[in-house]
Structure formats: C-alpha cells, structure tokens
Amino acid sequence: MTVVQRYGEGHRILVAGGSGFLGSHLVDALLARGCTVVALDNFLTGSRENVAHLADESRFALIQVDVSGGLPDHPALAERFDAVLHFACPASPTDFAKLPMEILRVDSLGTFHLLERALEDHARFIMSSTSEAYGDPLVHPQPETYWGNVNPVGVRSVYDEAKRFSEAATMAYHRYRGLDVGIVRTFNTYGPRMRPDDGRAIPTFAMQALSGQPVTVHGTGAQTRSICHVSDQVAGILALLDSTQTGPVNIGTEHEMSMRELAERIIRLADSKSEITYIPRTSDDPERRRPDLTLARTVLGYEPKVGPEEGLRETIAYFASGLT
C-alpha cells in the first residue's frame, strides 16, 4: 500500500518541539514539501542551532514557549493550522532524573493545550509516543496490540506513563470530540542533531569512542535495541500524517542488536582504540526491544531504508565534526 501525500504546498503545520532532534528533521521535511511551518520550543533540550539554517526561510517561524503553559498570543499562531504535531518532550533516560516534572507536564498539560488547538482548527493531530509505552516487554517483537509491562512507579515511569497518558488523552479527543488523530510509537531513533550529552547509547558510545575514552556499557551488554535512522523515522511519521490511520503505529526498524554489539560497531566505525567497560545497569532497563512493523507496512507502506552501518557512520561523522 502507498499513502498519498495530503500535506504540502499551501498547508500550515504546527510542530511542538520543532527545534529538537526529531522535531527539527520533521520541520525540514515539511518545508521541503512546500508547507508553512511554525515551530514551538522552550529549548529545554532542543536547540536553536538545529533550525538555524532556516533563519531566512519565509515559510518558517520559531516561537520560544513552554506548551505546558498554553499557546501564546503570537502573529504566527493567528491563522488556522491544517495539522498539529506534538513532539515536545525530553526523551533521554538522563532527562528522566533531571526533568521529571517537565516531562509529566508537557505530556499532560501540554498535550491538552495542543489537542484543544487542533480541535479549534479542525486539524489533524499527531501524537509522538514511544516504544517505552511497552515498558520491559514480555512479548517480542512488540505489536501495537500488546499493552506493555510498565512499572508505574519506577524511575522511568515519568516518561513511560506520561506518554501512555498522552495516548489516552489523544484517543479521548478522537472518540468523544471527533478529532482526527494519529499516534506514532517511535523506536530508538538516532542521527545528526542528537545532543552529544544526550545520555542515550549511540551519542554516549560515539563521544567516548571519538575521544579515546572507555566505552561504558550497562550490565552485561546483552540487552537489545532496534535502532532507526532519523530519516526513516521521519518518513514513517509523514506517512502516518498523510494517512487516515488513528494508530498507534510502530515506526522503527528490525535492526536489533545487543548493546555490546552496538558499542563494538561504533568503536570500529570511529576507528577508535577505546575499550569496553561495564557499569551497573539502570533500574527497569528493558531487556529486548524490537517493533513489529506489520501494521506500518500494511497501512502506511512503510519500509525503512537506512542500514546501521550507513546510519552510524553518518552519525559518528556528525559528532566528530563538533570536536574539531
């Protein structure tokens, strides 16, 4: 199945979290389609540098605001939007301990404010959820029909449960207010514009390998993740936007590998002499993670294209460029 593009020239798109890692790539892709894009960000984890290349783009506006407190009175927000995309939330495990209240607020109060704007504008609403909605899964790979295995009071619960709440709120607006919505569950996305100090495995391993430091792997390194290049993630999200699917829909890849294998691959690609060291594993760290992509393939025609060697090489080069 191929989804026909619905959003392009003449359409106005609101992207919350538009200067973040994933959000800024979405902004680029929407502008490339001919859309007018307004990005909202409080720069808590996003960066102006991610959208600095758009400074002279007449179809782009950037507003500094925390959507948890509502949307401001701003000229760029005066006209109706055709779609509202909610990608505003710190997403790194290190953020869970540093920014727990901010995460809970943006995926509760922020979600409500953005849902209300979408409802007012009769816009399609896309909610960025996460593979963390499955917690430490007992089913592998994880289909959208799996309800998950989440510790509701654990250290990761501020993110896991915030996203699950956002999904529930989104579906409530769909069922009881008639809002056109789509929920995407993103899996382990990586690529250029990730923060070097993000705390997730790929930027951590890459920065350690590039600087010749020991590469620190949690536990035995046997736990797995399925990494997805940001270009594939964006393609899947835009396919969901263009579709009439409600979701949730998994978007990711089946490039599942252990954390030890990922560390070894990054050391090799960085041409580094770093060695792997093992540190205590964090609480509630999922044992295995791989999406079942059957639904995405069936209803969106989604097929990831970037392999781990290609994607990791590009990402390592991006981090290396920041060290020179």
CSV table of C-alpha atoms in Angstrom, one decimal:
chain,number,residue,atom,x,y,z
A,1,MET,CA,0.0,0.0,0.0
A,2,THR,CA,1.2,3.5,-0.8
A,3,VAL,CA,-0.2,6.5,1.2
A,4,VAL,CA,-1.0,9.6,-1.0
A,5,GLN,CA,0.6,12.8,0.2
A,6,ARG,CA,-2.1,15.0,1.7
A,7,TYR,CA,0.0,17.8,3.2
A,8,GLY,CA,2.2,20.1,1.2
A,9,GLU,CA,2.1,23.5,-0.5
A,10,GLY,CA,-0.5,25.8,1.0
A,11,HIS,CA,-0.8,23.8,4.2
A,12,ARG,CA,0.1,25.2,7.7
A,13,ILE,CA,1.7,22.8,10.2
A,14,LEU,CA,2.3,23.5,13.9
A,15,VAL,CA,5.2,21.4,15.3
A,16,ALA,CA,5.7,21.5,19.1
A,17,GLY,CA,9.3,20.5,19.9
A,18,GLY,CA,10.3,21.8,16.5
A,19,SER,CA,13.9,22.6,17.4
A,20,GLY,CA,14.5,19.2,19.0
A,21,PHE,CA,16.4,16.4,17.4
A,22,LEU,CA,13.5,14.6,15.8
A,23,GLY,CA,11.2,17.7,15.6
A,24,SER,CA,13.8,19.7,13.6
A,25,HIS,CA,14.1,17.0,11.0
A,26,LEU,CA,10.3,16.9,10.7
A,27,VAL,CA,10.3,20.7,10.1
A,28,ASP,CA,12.9,20.3,7.3
A,29,ALA,CA,10.8,17.5,5.6
A,30,LEU,CA,7.6,19.5,5.9
A,31,LEU,CA,9.2,22.6,4.4
A,32,ALA,CA,10.6,20.5,1.6
A,33,ARG,CA,7.1,19.6,0.8
A,34,GLY,CA,6.1,23.2,0.5
A,35,CYS,CA,4.3,23.5,3.8
A,36,THR,CA,4.4,26.6,6.1
A,37,VAL,CA,5.7,25.5,9.5
A,38,VAL,CA,5.5,27.1,12.9
A,39,ALA,CA,7.8,25.5,15.5
A,40,LEU,CA,7.3,25.8,19.2
A,41,ASP,CA,10.1,25.1,21.7
A,42,ASN,CA,11.3,26.1,25.1
A,43,PHE,CA,14.8,25.0,24.3
A,44,LEU,CA,15.0,22.8,27.4
A,45,THR,CA,16.5,20.0,25.3
A,46,GLY,CA,16.0,21.5,21.8
A,47,SER,CA,18.5,23.9,20.3
A,48,ARG,CA,18.2,26.9,18.1
A,49,GLU,CA,21.2,25.6,16.1
A,50,ASN,CA,19.0,22.7,14.8
A,51,VAL,CA,16.9,25.2,12.9
A,52,ALA,CA,19.5,28.0,12.4
A,53,HIS,CA,19.7,27.1,8.7
A,54,LEU,CA,16.1,28.2,8.3
A,55,ALA,CA,16.6,31.8,9.5
A,56,ASP,CA,15.9,33.2,6.1
A,57,GLU,CA,13.0,30.8,5.3
A,58,SER,CA,9.8,32.9,4.9
A,59,ARG,CA,7.6,29.8,5.4
A,60,PHE,CA,9.1,29.1,8.8
A,61,ALA,CA,8.6,30.7,12.2
A,62,LEU,CA,10.1,29.7,15.6
A,63,ILE,CA,8.4,30.7,18.8
A,64,GLN,CA,10.0,30.2,22.2
A,65,VAL,CA,7.3,28.9,24.6
A,66,ASP,CA,6.6,26.1,27.0
A,67,VAL,CA,3.4,24.5,25.7
A,68,SER,CA,2.7,23.2,29.2
A,69,GLY,CA,1.5,26.7,30.0
A,70,GLY,CA,-0.5,27.1,26.8
A,71,LEU,CA,0.0,28.7,23.5
A,72,PRO,CA,0.9,32.4,23.4
A,73,ASP,CA,-0.8,35.3,21.6
A,74,HIS,CA,1.6,35.5,18.6
A,75,PRO,CA,1.0,36.6,15.0
A,76,ALA,CA,2.4,33.3,13.6
A,77,LEU,CA,-0.4,31.5,15.5
A,78,ALA,CA,-3.2,33.7,14.4
A,79,GLU,CA,-4.2,31.7,11.4
A,80,ARG,CA,-5.7,28.2,11.2
A,81,PHE,CA,-3.4,25.1,11.1
A,82,ASP,CA,-4.0,22.1,9.0
A,83,ALA,CA,-2.1,19.7,11.3
A,84,VAL,CA,-0.7,19.9,14.8
A,85,LEU,CA,2.3,17.6,15.6
A,86,HIS,CA,3.2,17.1,19.3
A,87,PHE,CA,6.9,16.3,19.6
A,88,ALA,CA,7.7,18.4,22.6
A,89,CYS,CA,9.2,16.2,25.4
A,90,PRO,CA,12.6,15.4,26.8
A,91,ALA,CA,13.2,11.8,25.7
A,92,SER,CA,16.6,10.7,27.1
A,93,PRO,CA,16.9,8.4,30.2
A,94,THR,CA,19.2,11.0,31.8
A,95,ASP,CA,16.3,13.5,31.4
A,96,PHE,CA,14.0,11.3,33.4
A,97,ALA,CA,16.0,12.1,36.5
A,98,LYS,CA,16.8,15.7,35.7
A,99,LEU,CA,13.4,16.9,34.3
A,100,PRO,CA,10.7,14.6,35.7
A,101,MET,CA,8.2,17.3,36.4
A,102,GLU,CA,8.8,19.0,33.0
A,103,ILE,CA,8.2,15.6,31.2
A,104,LEU,CA,5.0,15.0,33.1
A,105,ARG,CA,3.7,18.5,32.5
A,106,VAL,CA,4.4,18.6,28.7
A,107,ASP,CA,2.8,15.2,28.2
A,108,SER,CA,-0.3,16.1,30.2
A,109,LEU,CA,-1.0,19.8,30.2
A,110,GLY,CA,1.0,20.4,27.0
A,111,THR,CA,-0.9,17.6,25.3
A,112,PHE,CA,-4.3,19.1,26.3
A,113,HIS,CA,-3.3,22.6,25.0
A,114,LEU,CA,-2.2,21.2,21.7
A,115,LEU,CA,-5.3,18.9,21.4
A,116,GLU,CA,-7.5,21.9,22.0
A,117,ARG,CA,-5.8,23.9,19.3
A,118,ALA,CA,-6.2,21.0,16.9
A,119,LEU,CA,-9.8,20.8,17.8
A,120,GLU,CA,-10.4,24.5,17.3
A,121,ASP,CA,-8.7,24.4,13.9
A,122,HIS,CA,-10.3,21.1,12.7
A,123,ALA,CA,-6.7,20.0,12.2
A,124,ARG,CA,-5.2,16.5,12.1
A,125,PHE,CA,-3.3,15.8,15.4
A,126,ILE,CA,-0.2,13.6,15.5
A,127,MET,CA,1.0,12.5,18.9
A,128,SER,CA,4.6,11.3,19.3
A,129,SER,CA,4.5,8.3,21.6
A,130,THR,CA,7.3,5.8,22.2
A,131,SER,CA,8.4,2.2,22.4
A,132,GLU,CA,8.7,2.9,26.1
A,133,ALA,CA,4.9,2.5,26.2
A,134,TYR,CA,5.7,-1.2,26.1
A,135,GLY,CA,8.0,-0.9,29.2
A,136,ASP,CA,10.2,-4.0,29.6
A,137,PRO,CA,8.2,-6.2,27.2
A,138,LEU,CA,7.2,-9.8,27.8
A,139,VAL,CA,6.2,-10.1,24.1
A,140,HIS,CA,8.8,-10.0,21.3
A,141,PRO,CA,8.7,-8.3,18.9
A,142,GLN,CA,6.2,-5.8,20.1
A,143,PRO,CA,2.9,-5.4,18.1
A,144,GLU,CA,0.6,-2.4,18.8
A,145,THR,CA,-1.9,-4.8,20.3
A,146,TYR,CA,0.5,-5.5,23.2
A,147,TRP,CA,-0.5,-3.5,26.3
A,148,GLY,CA,3.0,-3.5,27.8
A,149,ASN,CA,4.8,-4.3,31.0
A,150,VAL,CA,5.4,-0.9,32.7
A,151,ASN,CA,6.4,-0.2,36.2
A,152,PRO,CA,4.1,2.7,37.1
A,153,VAL,CA,6.2,4.0,40.0
A,154,GLY,CA,9.7,3.2,38.7
A,155,VAL,CA,12.4,5.7,37.7
A,156,ARG,CA,11.4,5.6,34.1
A,157,SER,CA,7.7,6.0,34.9
A,158,VAL,CA,7.7,9.8,34.5
A,159,TYR,CA,8.3,9.2,30.8
A,160,ASP,CA,6.6,5.9,30.2
A,161,GLU,CA,3.4,6.8,31.9
A,162,ALA,CA,3.4,10.4,30.6
A,163,LYS,CA,3.4,9.0,27.1
A,164,ARG,CA,0.7,6.5,27.9
A,165,PHE,CA,-1.4,9.3,29.4
A,166,SER,CA,-0.9,11.3,26.2
A,167,GLU,CA,-2.1,8.4,24.1
A,168,ALA,CA,-5.2,8.1,26.3
A,169,ALA,CA,-5.9,11.8,26.1
A,170,THR,CA,-5.4,11.7,22.3
A,171,MET,CA,-7.8,8.8,22.0
A,172,ALA,CA,-10.4,10.5,24.2
A,173,TYR,CA,-10.4,13.6,21.9
A,174,HIS,CA,-10.8,11.2,19.0
A,175,ARG,CA,-13.7,9.2,20.5
A,176,TYR,CA,-15.6,11.9,22.3
A,177,ARG,CA,-14.7,15.1,20.4
A,178,GLY,CA,-14.4,13.7,16.9
A,179,LEU,CA,-10.8,14.9,16.5
A,180,ASP,CA,-8.7,13.4,13.6
A,181,VAL,CA,-5.7,11.9,15.3
A,182,GLY,CA,-2.7,9.6,14.7
A,183,ILE,CA,-0.4,8.1,17.3
A,184,VAL,CA,3.1,7.1,16.4
A,185,ARG,CA,5.3,4.9,18.7
A,186,THR,CA,8.9,5.7,17.8
A,187,PHE,CA,11.7,3.2,18.3
A,188,ASN,CA,15.3,4.2,19.2
A,189,THR,CA,15.8,6.9,16.7
A,190,TYR,CA,19.3,8.3,16.1
A,191,GLY,CA,21.2,10.5,13.7
A,192,PRO,CA,22.6,14.0,13.3
A,193,ARG,CA,21.4,16.7,15.7
A,194,MET,CA,21.3,14.4,18.7
A,195,ARG,CA,22.8,16.1,21.8
A,196,PRO,CA,26.4,14.8,22.5
A,197,ASP,CA,25.5,14.6,26.2
A,198,ASP,CA,22.1,13.1,25.4
A,199,GLY,CA,22.7,10.1,27.6
A,200,ARG,CA,21.3,7.6,25.2
A,201,ALA,CA,23.6,4.8,24.0
A,202,ILE,CA,24.6,6.0,20.5
A,203,PRO,CA,25.7,9.5,21.4
A,204,THR,CA,27.4,8.3,24.5
A,205,PHE,CA,29.3,5.5,22.8
A,206,ALA,CA,30.2,7.7,19.9
A,207,MET,CA,31.6,10.6,22.0
A,208,GLN,CA,33.5,8.1,24.2
A,209,ALA,CA,35.0,6.3,21.2
A,210,LEU,CA,35.9,9.6,19.4
A,211,SER,CA,37.7,10.9,22.4
A,212,GLY,CA,39.5,7.6,23.2
A,213,GLN,CA,37.7,7.1,26.5
A,214,PRO,CA,36.4,3.7,27.7
A,215,VAL,CA,33.0,2.9,26.2
A,216,THR,CA,30.6,2.3,29.1
A,217,VAL,CA,28.0,-0.4,28.6
A,218,HIS,CA,25.4,-1.1,31.2
A,219,GLY,CA,25.1,-4.5,32.7
A,220,THR,CA,26.5,-7.4,30.5
A,221,GLY,CA,25.6,-5.6,27.3
A,222,ALA,CA,23.2,-8.4,26.3
A,223,GLN,CA,20.1,-6.2,26.3
A,224,THR,CA,19.0,-5.2,22.8
A,225,ARG,CA,17.6,-2.2,20.9
A,226,SER,CA,16.5,-1.8,17.3
A,227,ILE,CA,18.0,1.4,16.0
A,228,CYS,CA,16.2,3.6,13.5
A,229,HIS,CA,17.9,6.4,11.5
A,230,VAL,CA,16.0,9.7,11.7
A,231,SER,CA,15.3,9.8,8.0
A,232,ASP,CA,13.4,6.5,8.2
A,233,GLN,CA,11.5,7.7,11.3
A,234,VAL,CA,10.5,11.0,9.6
A,235,ALA,CA,9.3,9.1,6.5
A,236,GLY,CA,7.1,6.9,8.7
A,237,ILE,CA,5.7,9.8,10.7
A,238,LEU,CA,4.8,11.7,7.5
A,239,ALA,CA,3.2,8.6,6.1
A,240,LEU,CA,1.0,8.5,9.2
A,241,LEU,CA,0.3,12.2,8.9
A,242,ASP,CA,-0.9,11.7,5.3
A,243,SER,CA,-3.0,8.7,6.1
A,244,THR,CA,-6.3,8.5,7.9
A,245,GLN,CA,-4.9,6.0,10.4
A,246,THR,CA,-5.5,6.5,14.1
A,247,GLY,CA,-2.9,4.2,15.4
A,248,PRO,CA,-1.0,3.7,17.5
A,249,VAL,CA,1.5,2.6,14.8
A,250,ASN,CA,5.1,1.4,15.4
A,251,ILE,CA,7.8,3.2,13.4
A,252,GLY,CA,11.3,1.8,13.6
A,253,THR,CA,13.5,-0.9,12.1
A,254,GLU,CA,14.2,-4.6,12.8
A,255,HIS,CA,18.0,-3.9,13.1
A,256,GLU,CA,18.1,-5.4,16.6
A,257,MET,CA,21.4,-5.7,18.2
A,258,SER,CA,22.8,-6.0,21.7
A,259,MET,CA,24.4,-3.0,23.5
A,260,ARG,CA,27.7,-4.8,23.4
A,261,GLU,CA,27.4,-5.3,19.6
A,262,LEU,CA,26.4,-1.6,19.2
A,263,ALA,CA,29.4,-0.5,21.2
A,264,GLU,CA,31.8,-2.7,19.2
A,265,ARG,CA,30.4,-1.4,15.9
A,266,ILE,CA,30.7,2.2,16.9
A,267,ILE,CA,34.3,1.7,18.1
A,268,ARG,CA,35.1,0.1,14.7
A,269,LEU,CA,33.4,2.8,12.7
A,270,ALA,CA,35.1,5.6,14.7
A,271,ASP,CA,38.4,3.9,14.1
A,272,SER,CA,38.9,4.1,17.9
A,273,LYS,CA,41.2,2.3,20.3
A,274,SER,CA,38.7,2.6,23.1
A,275,GLU,CA,37.9,-0.5,25.1
A,276,ILE,CA,34.5,-1.5,26.5
A,277,THR,CA,33.9,-1.3,30.3
A,278,TYR,CA,30.8,-2.4,32.1
A,279,ILE,CA,28.9,-0.4,34.6
A,280,PRO,CA,25.8,-1.2,36.7
A,281,ARG,CA,22.6,-1.5,34.8
A,282,THR,CA,19.9,1.1,35.4
A,283,SER,CA,16.6,0.2,37.0
A,284,ASP,CA,13.8,-1.0,34.7
A,285,ASP,CA,16.1,-1.1,31.7
A,286,PRO,CA,14.2,-3.1,29.0
A,287,GLU,CA,15.7,-6.4,28.2
A,288,ARG,CA,14.7,-6.5,24.5
A,289,ARG,CA,13.2,-4.0,22.1
A,290,ARG,CA,12.1,-4.6,18.5
A,291,PRO,CA,9.0,-3.3,16.8
A,292,ASP,CA,6.6,-5.5,14.9
A,293,LEU,CA,6.2,-3.4,11.7
A,294,THR,CA,3.4,-5.4,10.2
A,295,LEU,CA,0.8,-2.7,10.7
A,296,ALA,CA,3.1,0.1,9.4
A,297,ARG,CA,3.9,-1.9,6.3
A,298,THR,CA,0.2,-2.8,5.7
A,299,VAL,CA,-1.5,0.5,6.2
A,300,LEU,CA,1.3,3.0,5.5
A,301,GLY,CA,3.5,1.2,3.0
A,302,TYR,CA,6.4,1.9,5.4
A,303,GLU,CA,9.8,0.3,4.8
A,304,PRO,CA,13.0,1.6,6.5
A,305,LYS,CA,15.9,2.1,4.1
A,306,VAL,CA,19.0,3.1,6.1
A,307,GLY,CA,21.1,0.3,7.5
A,308,PRO,CA,23.0,0.5,10.7
A,309,GLU,CA,26.5,0.8,9.1
A,310,GLU,CA,25.4,3.7,6.9
A,311,GLY,CA,23.4,5.5,9.6
A,312,LEU,CA,26.0,5.0,12.3
A,313,ARG,CA,28.9,6.2,10.1
A,314,GLU,CA,27.0,9.4,9.3
A,315,THR,CA,26.1,10.0,12.9
A,316,ILE,CA,29.7,9.4,14.1
A,317,ALA,CA,30.9,11.9,11.5
A,318,TYR,CA,28.4,14.4,12.8
A,319,PHE,CA,29.7,14.1,16.4
A,320,ALA,CA,33.3,14.2,15.1
A,321,SER,CA,32.6,17.5,13.3
A,322,GLY,CA,31.7,19.0,16.7
A,323,LEU,CA,35.1,18.1,18.2
A,324,THR,CA,37.1,19.9,15.5
